Short mmCIF file of C-alpha atoms in Angstrom, two decimals:
data_model
loop_
_atom_site.label_atom_id
_atom_site.label_comp_id
_atom_site.label_asym_id
_atom_site.label_seq_id
_atom_site.Cartn_x
_atom_site.Cartn_y
_atom_site.Cartn_z
CA MET A 1 0.01 0.00 0.01
CA ALA A 2 1.11 3.51 -0.75
CA GLY A 3 1.24 6.23 1.84
CA VAL A 4 2.03 6.40 5.51
CA LEU A 5 1.53 3.08 7.26
CA SER A 6 3.50 3.50 10.44
CA GLY A 7 3.98 6.16 13.06
CA MET A 8 4.64 6.50 16.77
CA VAL A 9 4.61 3.29 18.77
CA PHE A 10 2.17 3.40 21.61
CA GLY A 11 2.54 1.61 24.93
CA PHE A 12 0.43 -1.03 26.59
CA ASP A 13 0.16 -1.64 30.29
CA GLY A 14 0.17 -5.07 31.87
CA GLY A 15 -3.52 -5.23 32.72
CA GLY A 16 -5.40 -6.66 29.79
CA GLY A 17 -3.72 -4.56 27.12
CA ALA A 18 -5.09 -1.14 28.02
CA LEU A 19 -3.83 1.62 25.73
CA LYS A 20 -2.02 4.42 27.49
CA SER A 21 -3.70 7.66 26.52
CA MET A 22 -1.71 9.80 24.13
CA GLY A 23 -3.81 12.87 24.83
CA TYR A 24 -6.10 12.62 21.81
CA VAL A 25 -9.85 12.98 21.96
CA TYR A 26 -11.05 10.05 19.83
CA ARG A 27 -9.61 6.53 19.57
CA VAL A 28 -10.03 4.35 16.52
CA ALA A 29 -8.59 0.87 15.91
CA ARG A 30 -8.02 -1.06 12.72
CA ALA A 31 -7.30 -4.76 12.31
CA ARG A 32 -6.65 -7.07 9.41
CA ALA A 33 -9.02 -9.94 8.60
CA GLU A 34 -8.14 -12.41 5.89
CA SER A 35 -11.61 -13.86 5.40
CA TYR A 36 -15.18 -13.95 6.70
CA GLU A 37 -14.65 -17.23 8.52
CA LEU A 38 -16.25 -16.82 11.94
CA SER A 39 -13.04 -17.61 13.81
CA GLU A 40 -11.10 -15.06 11.73
CA VAL A 41 -13.70 -12.35 12.25
CA LYS A 42 -13.64 -13.00 15.99
CA ARG A 43 -9.83 -12.82 16.06
CA ALA A 44 -9.89 -9.49 14.24
CA VAL A 45 -12.61 -8.09 16.50
CA ASP A 46 -10.61 -9.20 19.58
CA ALA A 47 -7.59 -7.35 18.11
CA LEU A 48 -9.71 -4.20 17.85
CA PHE A 49 -10.84 -4.54 21.46
CA PHE A 50 -7.23 -5.06 22.62
CA GLN A 51 -6.08 -1.90 20.89
CA LEU A 52 -8.94 0.06 22.39
CA GLY A 53 -7.99 -1.15 25.88
CA TYR A 54 -11.18 -3.12 26.51
CA HIS A 55 -11.50 -5.94 29.06
CA PRO A 56 -10.41 -9.24 27.44
CA HIS A 57 -13.38 -11.29 28.76
CA ASN A 58 -16.13 -8.67 28.66
CA PRO A 59 -14.93 -6.06 26.16
CA LEU A 60 -18.23 -4.21 25.85
CA GLY A 61 -18.91 -4.23 29.57
CA HIS A 62 -18.06 -0.55 30.01
CA ILE A 63 -20.74 0.32 27.39
CA ILE A 64 -23.35 -2.37 28.04
CA THR A 65 -24.57 -3.29 31.53
CA PRO A 66 -27.14 -5.90 32.60
CA GLY A 67 -30.75 -4.93 31.97
CA MET A 68 -30.04 -2.72 28.95
CA THR A 69 -31.53 -2.95 25.47
CA VAL A 70 -28.83 -3.11 22.79
CA PHE A 71 -29.66 -2.24 19.20
CA ILE A 72 -27.26 -3.63 16.56
CA LYS A 73 -27.68 -2.07 13.11
CA PRO A 74 -25.90 -3.68 10.15
CA ASN A 75 -26.14 -2.38 6.59
CA TRP A 76 -28.90 -4.57 5.17
CA VAL A 77 -29.77 -2.30 2.23
CA ALA A 78 -30.37 -5.15 -0.27
CA SER A 79 -31.39 -8.80 -0.32
CA ARG A 80 -29.89 -9.62 -3.73
CA TRP A 81 -27.72 -8.09 -6.39
CA ARG A 82 -29.71 -5.43 -8.30
CA GLU A 83 -30.68 -6.46 -11.81
CA SER A 84 -30.31 -2.88 -13.03
CA CYS A 85 -26.56 -2.87 -12.24
CA PRO A 86 -24.35 -3.22 -15.36
CA HIS A 87 -22.29 -6.00 -13.76
CA LYS A 88 -22.70 -8.73 -11.15
CA ASP A 89 -20.70 -9.07 -7.96
CA THR A 90 -20.97 -10.47 -4.43
CA LEU A 91 -23.78 -9.19 -2.25
CA TYR A 92 -21.23 -8.87 0.56
CA SER A 93 -19.70 -5.88 -1.17
CA VAL A 94 -23.05 -4.19 -0.48
CA ILE A 95 -24.22 -5.48 2.92
CA THR A 96 -22.61 -6.30 6.27
CA HIS A 97 -21.50 -9.91 6.60
CA PRO A 98 -23.54 -11.94 9.11
CA ASN A 99 -20.45 -13.31 10.88
CA LEU A 100 -19.52 -9.82 12.04
CA VAL A 101 -23.07 -9.34 13.30
CA GLU A 102 -22.87 -12.61 15.22
CA VAL A 103 -19.51 -11.89 16.84
CA ILE A 104 -20.71 -8.50 18.08
CA ALA A 105 -24.04 -9.95 19.27
CA ASP A 106 -22.09 -12.61 21.18
CA TYR A 107 -20.16 -9.96 23.07
CA ALA A 108 -23.31 -7.93 23.71
CA ALA A 109 -24.86 -11.02 25.31
CA VAL A 110 -21.78 -11.52 27.50
CA ALA A 111 -22.09 -7.97 28.77
CA LEU A 112 -25.82 -8.33 29.51
CA GLU A 113 -25.17 -11.27 31.86
CA GLY A 114 -28.63 -12.75 31.33
CA ARG A 115 -30.62 -9.54 31.79
CA GLY A 116 -31.73 -7.24 28.98
CA LYS A 117 -32.40 -7.54 25.27
CA ILE A 118 -30.59 -7.57 21.93
CA ILE A 119 -32.32 -6.19 18.82
CA ILE A 120 -30.74 -6.59 15.40
CA GLY A 121 -32.41 -4.68 12.61
CA ASP A 122 -32.40 -2.19 9.79
CA ASN A 123 -34.71 -0.28 7.46
CA PRO A 124 -33.50 -1.76 4.16
CA SER A 125 -34.11 -0.37 0.69
CA ILE A 126 -37.84 -0.25 0.02
CA ASP A 127 -37.59 -3.00 -2.62
CA ALA A 128 -35.56 -5.49 -0.54
CA ASP A 129 -37.17 -8.85 0.24
CA PHE A 130 -36.56 -9.34 3.98
CA ASN A 131 -37.41 -13.05 3.98
CA GLU A 132 -34.90 -13.56 1.18
CA LEU A 133 -32.37 -11.50 3.14
CA MET A 134 -32.83 -13.67 6.20
CA GLN A 135 -32.24 -16.79 4.10
CA VAL A 136 -29.02 -15.28 2.72
CA LEU A 137 -27.75 -14.19 6.17
CA ASN A 138 -28.77 -17.31 8.11
CA LEU A 139 -29.01 -15.45 11.42
CA GLU A 140 -32.24 -16.93 12.71
CA HIS A 141 -30.32 -19.11 15.17
CA LEU A 142 -29.32 -15.99 17.11
CA LYS A 143 -32.90 -15.69 18.39
CA SER A 144 -32.34 -18.71 20.60
CA LYS A 145 -28.57 -18.59 21.06
CA TYR A 146 -28.35 -16.28 24.08
CA ASN A 147 -29.66 -16.17 27.63
CA VAL A 148 -31.40 -12.89 26.78
CA PRO A 149 -34.11 -12.26 24.14
CA CYS A 150 -32.73 -11.51 20.69
CA GLU A 151 -35.04 -10.02 18.05
CA ILE A 152 -34.40 -9.47 14.35
CA LEU A 153 -36.50 -6.63 12.91
CA ASP A 154 -37.45 -5.29 9.49
CA LEU A 155 -38.26 -1.69 10.42
CA ARG A 156 -39.82 -0.64 7.11
CA PRO A 157 -43.40 0.64 7.32
CA LEU A 158 -43.69 0.51 3.50
CA ILE A 159 -42.41 -1.98 0.92
CA CYS A 160 -42.12 -1.69 -2.89
CA ARG A 161 -43.17 -4.95 -4.58
CA ASP A 162 -42.55 -3.58 -8.09
CA LEU A 163 -39.74 -1.16 -8.95
CA ASN A 164 -41.86 0.22 -11.77
CA TYR A 165 -43.82 1.96 -9.00
CA TYR A 166 -40.76 3.18 -7.13
CA GLY A 167 -41.41 6.66 -5.72
CA GLN A 168 -45.20 6.31 -5.76
CA LYS A 169 -46.22 6.13 -2.14
CA ASN A 170 -49.80 5.06 -2.88
CA LYS A 171 -48.45 2.00 -4.73
CA MET A 172 -46.44 0.73 -1.77
CA ALA A 173 -47.44 -2.25 0.32
CA ALA A 174 -47.54 -2.18 4.11
CA GLY A 175 -44.39 -3.39 5.82
CA PRO A 176 -43.99 -4.71 9.38
CA GLY A 177 -42.64 -1.38 10.65
CA ASP A 178 -41.15 -0.73 14.05
CA PRO A 179 -43.22 -2.44 16.76
CA LEU A 180 -42.52 0.53 19.04
CA GLY A 181 -43.45 3.12 16.44
CA GLN A 182 -41.68 6.38 15.64
CA GLU A 183 -39.78 9.04 17.61
CA THR A 184 -40.13 12.35 15.76
CA ILE A 185 -37.26 14.80 16.32
CA ASN A 186 -37.57 18.49 15.37
CA LEU A 187 -34.16 20.06 14.81
CA GLY A 188 -35.70 23.46 14.16
CA ARG A 189 -33.14 26.17 13.40
CA ARG A 190 -30.29 23.77 14.07
CA SER A 191 -31.15 21.90 10.87
CA LEU A 192 -28.86 22.62 7.92
CA LEU A 193 -31.99 22.64 5.77
CA TYR A 194 -33.48 25.52 7.78
CA SER A 195 -32.00 28.24 5.61
CA VAL A 196 -32.67 26.46 2.30
CA ASN A 197 -35.74 27.25 0.19
CA PRO A 198 -37.81 24.03 0.46
CA LEU A 199 -40.00 24.48 -2.63
CA LEU A 200 -37.82 22.18 -4.79
CA PHE A 201 -37.17 19.53 -2.09
CA ARG A 202 -37.61 15.90 -3.12
CA GLY A 203 -37.68 12.98 -0.70
CA VAL A 204 -38.05 9.29 -1.43
CA PHE A 205 -41.56 9.64 -2.81
CA LYS A 206 -43.08 11.89 -5.48
CA GLN A 207 -45.42 13.43 -2.90
CA ARG A 208 -43.15 16.44 -2.47
CA LYS A 209 -45.66 18.42 -0.43
CA GLU A 210 -45.13 15.97 2.42
CA THR A 211 -41.36 16.53 2.29
CA ILE A 212 -41.70 20.31 2.03
CA LYS A 213 -44.10 20.40 4.99
CA ALA A 214 -41.58 18.47 7.12
CA HIS A 215 -38.83 20.97 6.29
CA THR A 216 -40.33 24.44 6.29
CA LYS A 217 -38.97 27.14 8.62
CA ASP A 218 -38.92 25.95 12.28
CA ASN A 219 -40.42 22.63 11.26
CA GLN A 220 -37.42 20.34 10.58
CA LEU A 221 -38.68 16.83 11.25
CA TYR A 222 -37.07 13.41 11.25
CA GLY A 223 -39.00 10.30 12.23
CA PHE A 224 -36.55 7.89 13.89
CA SER A 225 -37.30 4.24 14.54
CA LYS A 226 -38.30 4.13 18.21
CA SER A 227 -36.60 0.75 18.72
CA ILE A 228 -33.34 2.40 17.67
CA TYR A 229 -33.89 5.66 19.49
CA ASP A 230 -35.06 4.15 22.75
CA ALA A 231 -32.24 1.58 22.95
CA ASP A 232 -29.72 2.05 25.75
CA VAL A 233 -26.82 1.25 23.45
CA TYR A 234 -26.51 1.66 19.67
CA ILE A 235 -23.99 -0.47 17.79
CA SER A 236 -23.48 0.34 14.11
CA LEU A 237 -21.97 -2.19 11.71
CA PRO A 238 -21.75 -0.42 8.33
CA LYS A 239 -20.18 -1.59 5.11
CA MET A 240 -17.04 0.17 3.87
CA LYS A 241 -18.42 1.55 0.62
CA THR A 242 -18.54 4.50 -1.76
CA HIS A 243 -21.83 6.16 -2.63
CA HIS A 244 -22.99 8.02 -5.76
CA LYS A 245 -24.97 10.69 -3.91
CA VAL A 246 -22.77 11.48 -0.87
CA GLY A 247 -19.32 10.15 -1.75
CA VAL A 248 -19.07 7.43 0.89
CA THR A 249 -21.60 5.61 3.07
CA LEU A 250 -20.46 4.43 6.50
CA ASN A 251 -21.98 5.20 9.92
CA LEU A 252 -23.44 8.66 9.29
CA LYS A 253 -25.04 8.03 5.91
CA GLY A 254 -26.16 4.67 7.35
CA LEU A 255 -28.43 6.57 9.74
CA VAL A 256 -30.89 6.77 6.84
CA GLY A 257 -31.72 3.23 7.93
CA ALA A 258 -32.77 4.60 11.34
CA ILE A 259 -35.53 6.71 9.80
CA THR A 260 -39.01 5.25 9.43
CA GLU A 261 -40.61 8.20 7.64
CA LYS A 262 -38.66 8.15 4.38
CA ASN A 263 -40.27 11.26 2.97
CA HIS A 264 -38.61 13.29 5.74
CA LEU A 265 -35.28 12.54 4.00
CA VAL A 266 -34.52 15.28 1.48
CA HIS A 267 -32.34 13.76 -1.23
CA TRP A 268 -32.07 16.59 -3.73
CA ARG A 269 -33.71 19.74 -5.10
CA VAL A 270 -35.58 19.27 -8.38
CA GLY A 271 -33.79 20.57 -11.49
CA PHE A 272 -30.32 22.00 -12.01
CA PRO A 273 -28.29 24.86 -10.42
CA SER A 274 -29.42 27.75 -12.64
CA MET A 275 -33.04 27.08 -11.61
CA GLY A 276 -32.16 26.45 -7.96
CA GLY A 277 -31.95 22.64 -8.16
CA ASP A 278 -29.16 20.10 -7.74
CA GLU A 279 -30.75 16.96 -9.18
CA TYR A 280 -28.43 17.22 -12.21
CA PRO A 281 -25.45 19.49 -13.05
CA ASP A 282 -27.09 21.29 -16.00
CA PHE A 283 -30.10 21.45 -18.31
CA LYS A 284 -28.80 18.87 -20.80
CA SER A 285 -28.04 16.27 -18.13
CA TRP A 286 -31.43 16.98 -16.58
CA VAL A 287 -33.19 16.21 -19.86
CA ARG A 288 -31.08 13.08 -20.44
CA GLY A 289 -31.67 11.93 -16.89
CA SER A 290 -35.42 12.51 -17.08
CA LEU A 291 -35.61 10.25 -20.16
CA ALA A 292 -33.32 7.52 -18.81
CA LYS A 293 -34.80 4.21 -17.65
CA VAL A 294 -32.51 4.11 -14.60
CA LYS A 295 -32.33 7.62 -13.23
CA GLU A 296 -29.21 8.99 -11.49
CA ARG A 297 -30.79 11.92 -9.70
CA GLY A 298 -28.66 13.84 -7.21
CA ALA A 299 -25.73 11.51 -7.93
CA TRP A 300 -22.89 14.03 -8.14
CA SER A 301 -20.71 16.09 -5.82
CA GLY A 302 -22.68 19.25 -6.59
CA ASN A 303 -25.72 17.88 -4.75
CA ASP A 304 -25.90 20.58 -2.07
CA THR A 305 -28.90 19.06 -0.32
CA ILE A 306 -28.39 15.46 0.77
CA TRP A 307 -25.23 16.15 2.76
CA ARG A 308 -27.25 18.56 4.92
CA MET A 309 -29.71 15.76 5.63
CA VAL A 310 -26.85 13.46 6.70
CA VAL A 311 -25.53 16.11 9.13
CA ASP A 312 -29.07 16.51 10.49
CA LEU A 313 -29.41 12.77 11.07
CA TYR A 314 -26.20 12.68 13.09
CA HIS A 315 -27.21 15.69 15.16
CA GLY A 316 -30.62 14.10 15.75
CA MET A 317 -29.02 10.82 16.84
CA GLU A 318 -26.53 12.63 19.10
CA MET A 319 -29.45 14.13 21.04
CA LYS A 320 -29.84 10.67 22.53
CA LYS A 321 -27.10 10.42 25.17
CA ARG A 322 -26.06 6.76 25.53
CA GLY A 323 -23.31 4.31 24.65
CA TYR A 324 -22.25 4.03 21.01
CA PHE A 325 -19.92 1.59 19.30
CA THR A 326 -19.14 0.76 15.68
CA VAL A 327 -17.21 -1.70 13.61
CA VAL A 328 -16.90 -0.95 9.88
CA ASP A 329 -16.98 -4.09 7.71
CA GLY A 330 -14.19 -3.62 5.16
CA ILE A 331 -13.14 -7.23 4.81
CA ILE A 332 -14.79 -6.96 1.43
CA GLY A 333 -15.79 -3.39 0.71
CA GLY A 334 -17.48 -1.78 -2.28
CA GLU A 335 -16.10 0.86 -4.66
CA GLY A 336 -17.63 2.72 -7.58
CA LYS A 337 -21.34 3.33 -7.94
CA GLY A 338 -22.65 2.58 -4.47
CA PRO A 339 -24.81 1.87 -2.64
CA PHE A 340 -25.93 -0.96 -4.93
CA CYS A 341 -23.77 -1.29 -8.07
CA VAL A 342 -20.32 -1.34 -6.49
CA HIS A 343 -17.30 -3.40 -7.50
CA SER A 344 -16.12 -5.64 -4.66
CA LYS A 345 -12.95 -4.40 -2.93
CA PRO A 346 -11.13 -7.07 -0.91
CA SER A 347 -9.70 -4.75 1.73
CA GLY A 348 -9.25 -7.22 4.60
CA MET A 349 -9.90 -4.62 7.27
CA LEU A 350 -12.19 -3.82 10.20
CA VAL A 351 -12.25 -0.34 11.78
CA ALA A 352 -13.77 0.34 15.19
CA GLY A 353 -14.36 2.94 17.88
CA GLU A 354 -16.97 4.63 20.06
CA SER A 355 -17.46 7.77 17.94
CA LEU A 356 -19.44 7.17 14.76
CA LEU A 357 -18.06 10.39 13.30
CA ALA A 358 -14.39 9.79 14.20
CA VAL A 359 -14.54 6.25 12.80
CA ASP A 360 -16.08 7.54 9.56
CA LEU A 361 -13.31 10.13 9.16
CA ALA A 362 -10.55 7.62 9.90
CA THR A 363 -12.09 5.07 7.55
CA VAL A 364 -12.30 7.54 4.68
CA LYS A 365 -8.62 8.34 5.14
CA LEU A 366 -7.84 4.59 5.17
CA MET A 367 -9.85 4.23 1.94
CA GLY A 368 -7.43 6.71 0.38
CA LEU A 369 -10.10 9.37 -0.11
CA ASN A 370 -10.21 13.01 0.94
CA PRO A 371 -12.82 13.69 3.66
CA ARG A 372 -12.61 17.44 3.03
CA ARG A 373 -14.15 16.86 -0.38
CA ILE A 374 -17.12 14.98 1.10
CA PRO A 375 -19.49 17.81 2.10
CA TYR A 376 -21.04 16.24 5.20
CA LEU A 377 -17.64 15.23 6.60
CA ASN A 378 -16.13 18.57 5.68
CA TYR A 379 -18.90 20.29 7.65
CA PHE A 380 -17.86 18.43 10.78
CA LEU A 381 -14.18 19.10 10.14
CA GLU A 382 -14.95 22.81 9.92
CA HIS A 383 -17.24 22.96 12.96
CA GLU A 384 -16.89 20.02 15.36
CA ILE A 385 -13.79 17.86 15.03
CA ALA A 386 -10.21 17.90 13.73
CA LEU A 387 -8.35 15.02 12.09
CA ASP A 388 -5.43 15.41 14.53
CA GLU A 389 -7.84 14.71 17.39
CA ILE A 390 -8.37 11.15 16.13
CA GLU A 391 -5.75 8.53 16.98
CA VAL A 392 -5.74 5.44 14.78
CA SER A 393 -3.95 2.31 15.97
CA ASP A 394 -3.14 -1.02 14.34
CA GLU A 395 -2.11 -4.50 15.41
CA ALA A 396 1.59 -3.66 15.07
CA LYS A 397 1.21 -1.13 17.93
CA HIS A 398 1.64 1.84 15.63
CA MET A 399 -0.39 4.98 16.20
CA LEU A 400 -1.15 7.78 13.79
CA THR A 401 -3.49 10.70 13.97
CA ALA A 402 -6.01 10.61 11.14
CA ASP A 403 -4.34 13.55 9.38
CA GLN A 404 -1.10 11.54 9.23
CA ILE A 405 -2.75 8.81 7.14
CA THR A 406 -1.81 9.73 3.58
CA GLY A 407 -1.63 8.28 0.10
CA LYS A 408 -3.85 5.71 -1.59
CA GLN A 409 -3.94 3.29 1.38
CA LEU A 410 -6.77 0.80 0.52
CA ASP A 411 -7.05 2.53 -2.85
CA TYR A 412 -10.84 2.95 -3.18
CA HIS A 413 -12.28 4.49 -6.33
CA PRO A 414 -15.47 6.62 -6.07
CA SER A 415 -18.22 6.84 -8.67
CA GLU A 416 -17.93 9.16 -11.67
CA GLY A 417 -19.61 12.12 -10.02
CA TRP A 418 -17.03 12.14 -7.20
CA LYS A 419 -13.69 12.09 -9.10
CA GLU A 420 -12.28 14.78 -6.81
CA LEU A 421 -12.18 12.40 -3.83
CA ARG A 422 -8.92 11.00 -5.22
CA GLU A 423 -5.93 13.12 -6.04
CA ASP A 424 -5.54 11.33 -9.39
CA GLY A 425 -9.24 11.78 -10.29
CA GLN A 426 -9.75 8.08 -11.01
CA TRP A 427 -13.22 6.56 -10.62
CA LEU A 428 -15.24 3.43 -11.38
CA SER A 429 -18.58 3.21 -13.18
#
């Protein structure tokens, strides 16, 4: 790999491998994993825990205590490879591997000591077949594996049975939804959409009035899954993957899967910049896109809307004070036109920490991409966090700050609309 791979050597004490603090604010660990074999995933996760200074027998015990409800959220965006993609690849370049889910659930159960609950779930893409997904993942045995209840939830209130009707809310079928319902958060003037004219807003569905109403003046609403929002601990297990609308999708963009009311999610503004929109770069591309069978709306770095929504989701989630933990699944990642039509990227890496934001920033640097050219991450770098506040360790006991991670590293390629994420401008279709 090109770039900086080593740095200062950090010290370990003699009590279970606790990392001596180097004075940084956020700690992130990375570990190699050669395959998705359960034993190899567990070894890599244990290496992450060791670097983070966690207890060897109950590593999540400082986050999870008996009696708590723990929500584990993988990326379950799809149940099969999309037929509209121009090539075929492994589904595990798109979704989180079940063996990582199982290893983390095992440690959550250890920490609960027989009291509490584990919930594993997501709000997948509206066209995903959840029964098919469960057959692919083979996780049903977890429901009876532990000495605490373990539920697996499909949180979608609406399902699309036919992609020809995608975007038409009245054509959707009822989904199981969250058994606890919805927690609506109003960010008000804190929302980054507050100062944006909402008249061209477009959410998931064509019923734009619903989206506009949810994001007008002091009304800045997001309907979170109550099972996620009410949980005592939130564990995020995203896929390491590029994304055609936001650049990369990790923990923060993955919070879209925590939202039950999809029309609260503003994805773009209709049209092109000279008319106040950011759906397409210009009039010609807008016409071409409108006539295309598979539409690529908002899929470029000039989309000045969706990144604001991602920042809002993180701020909304942060309002819930509780324990957070994340492991990014980069054993096989996805590059190119994510979230669905990626090319598999055998990266052999897991990245972990307790700050969703810090882990996202460190992961983007490890992917060899520039976080300052990803609008939602650049916002946080300008207002809330610095790269030199994030320490990133590895199994060789090297420590770098995130700003010291340079070069191509894992050498990820973004989609065409995000060429500027790499210094050489290379991309994958």
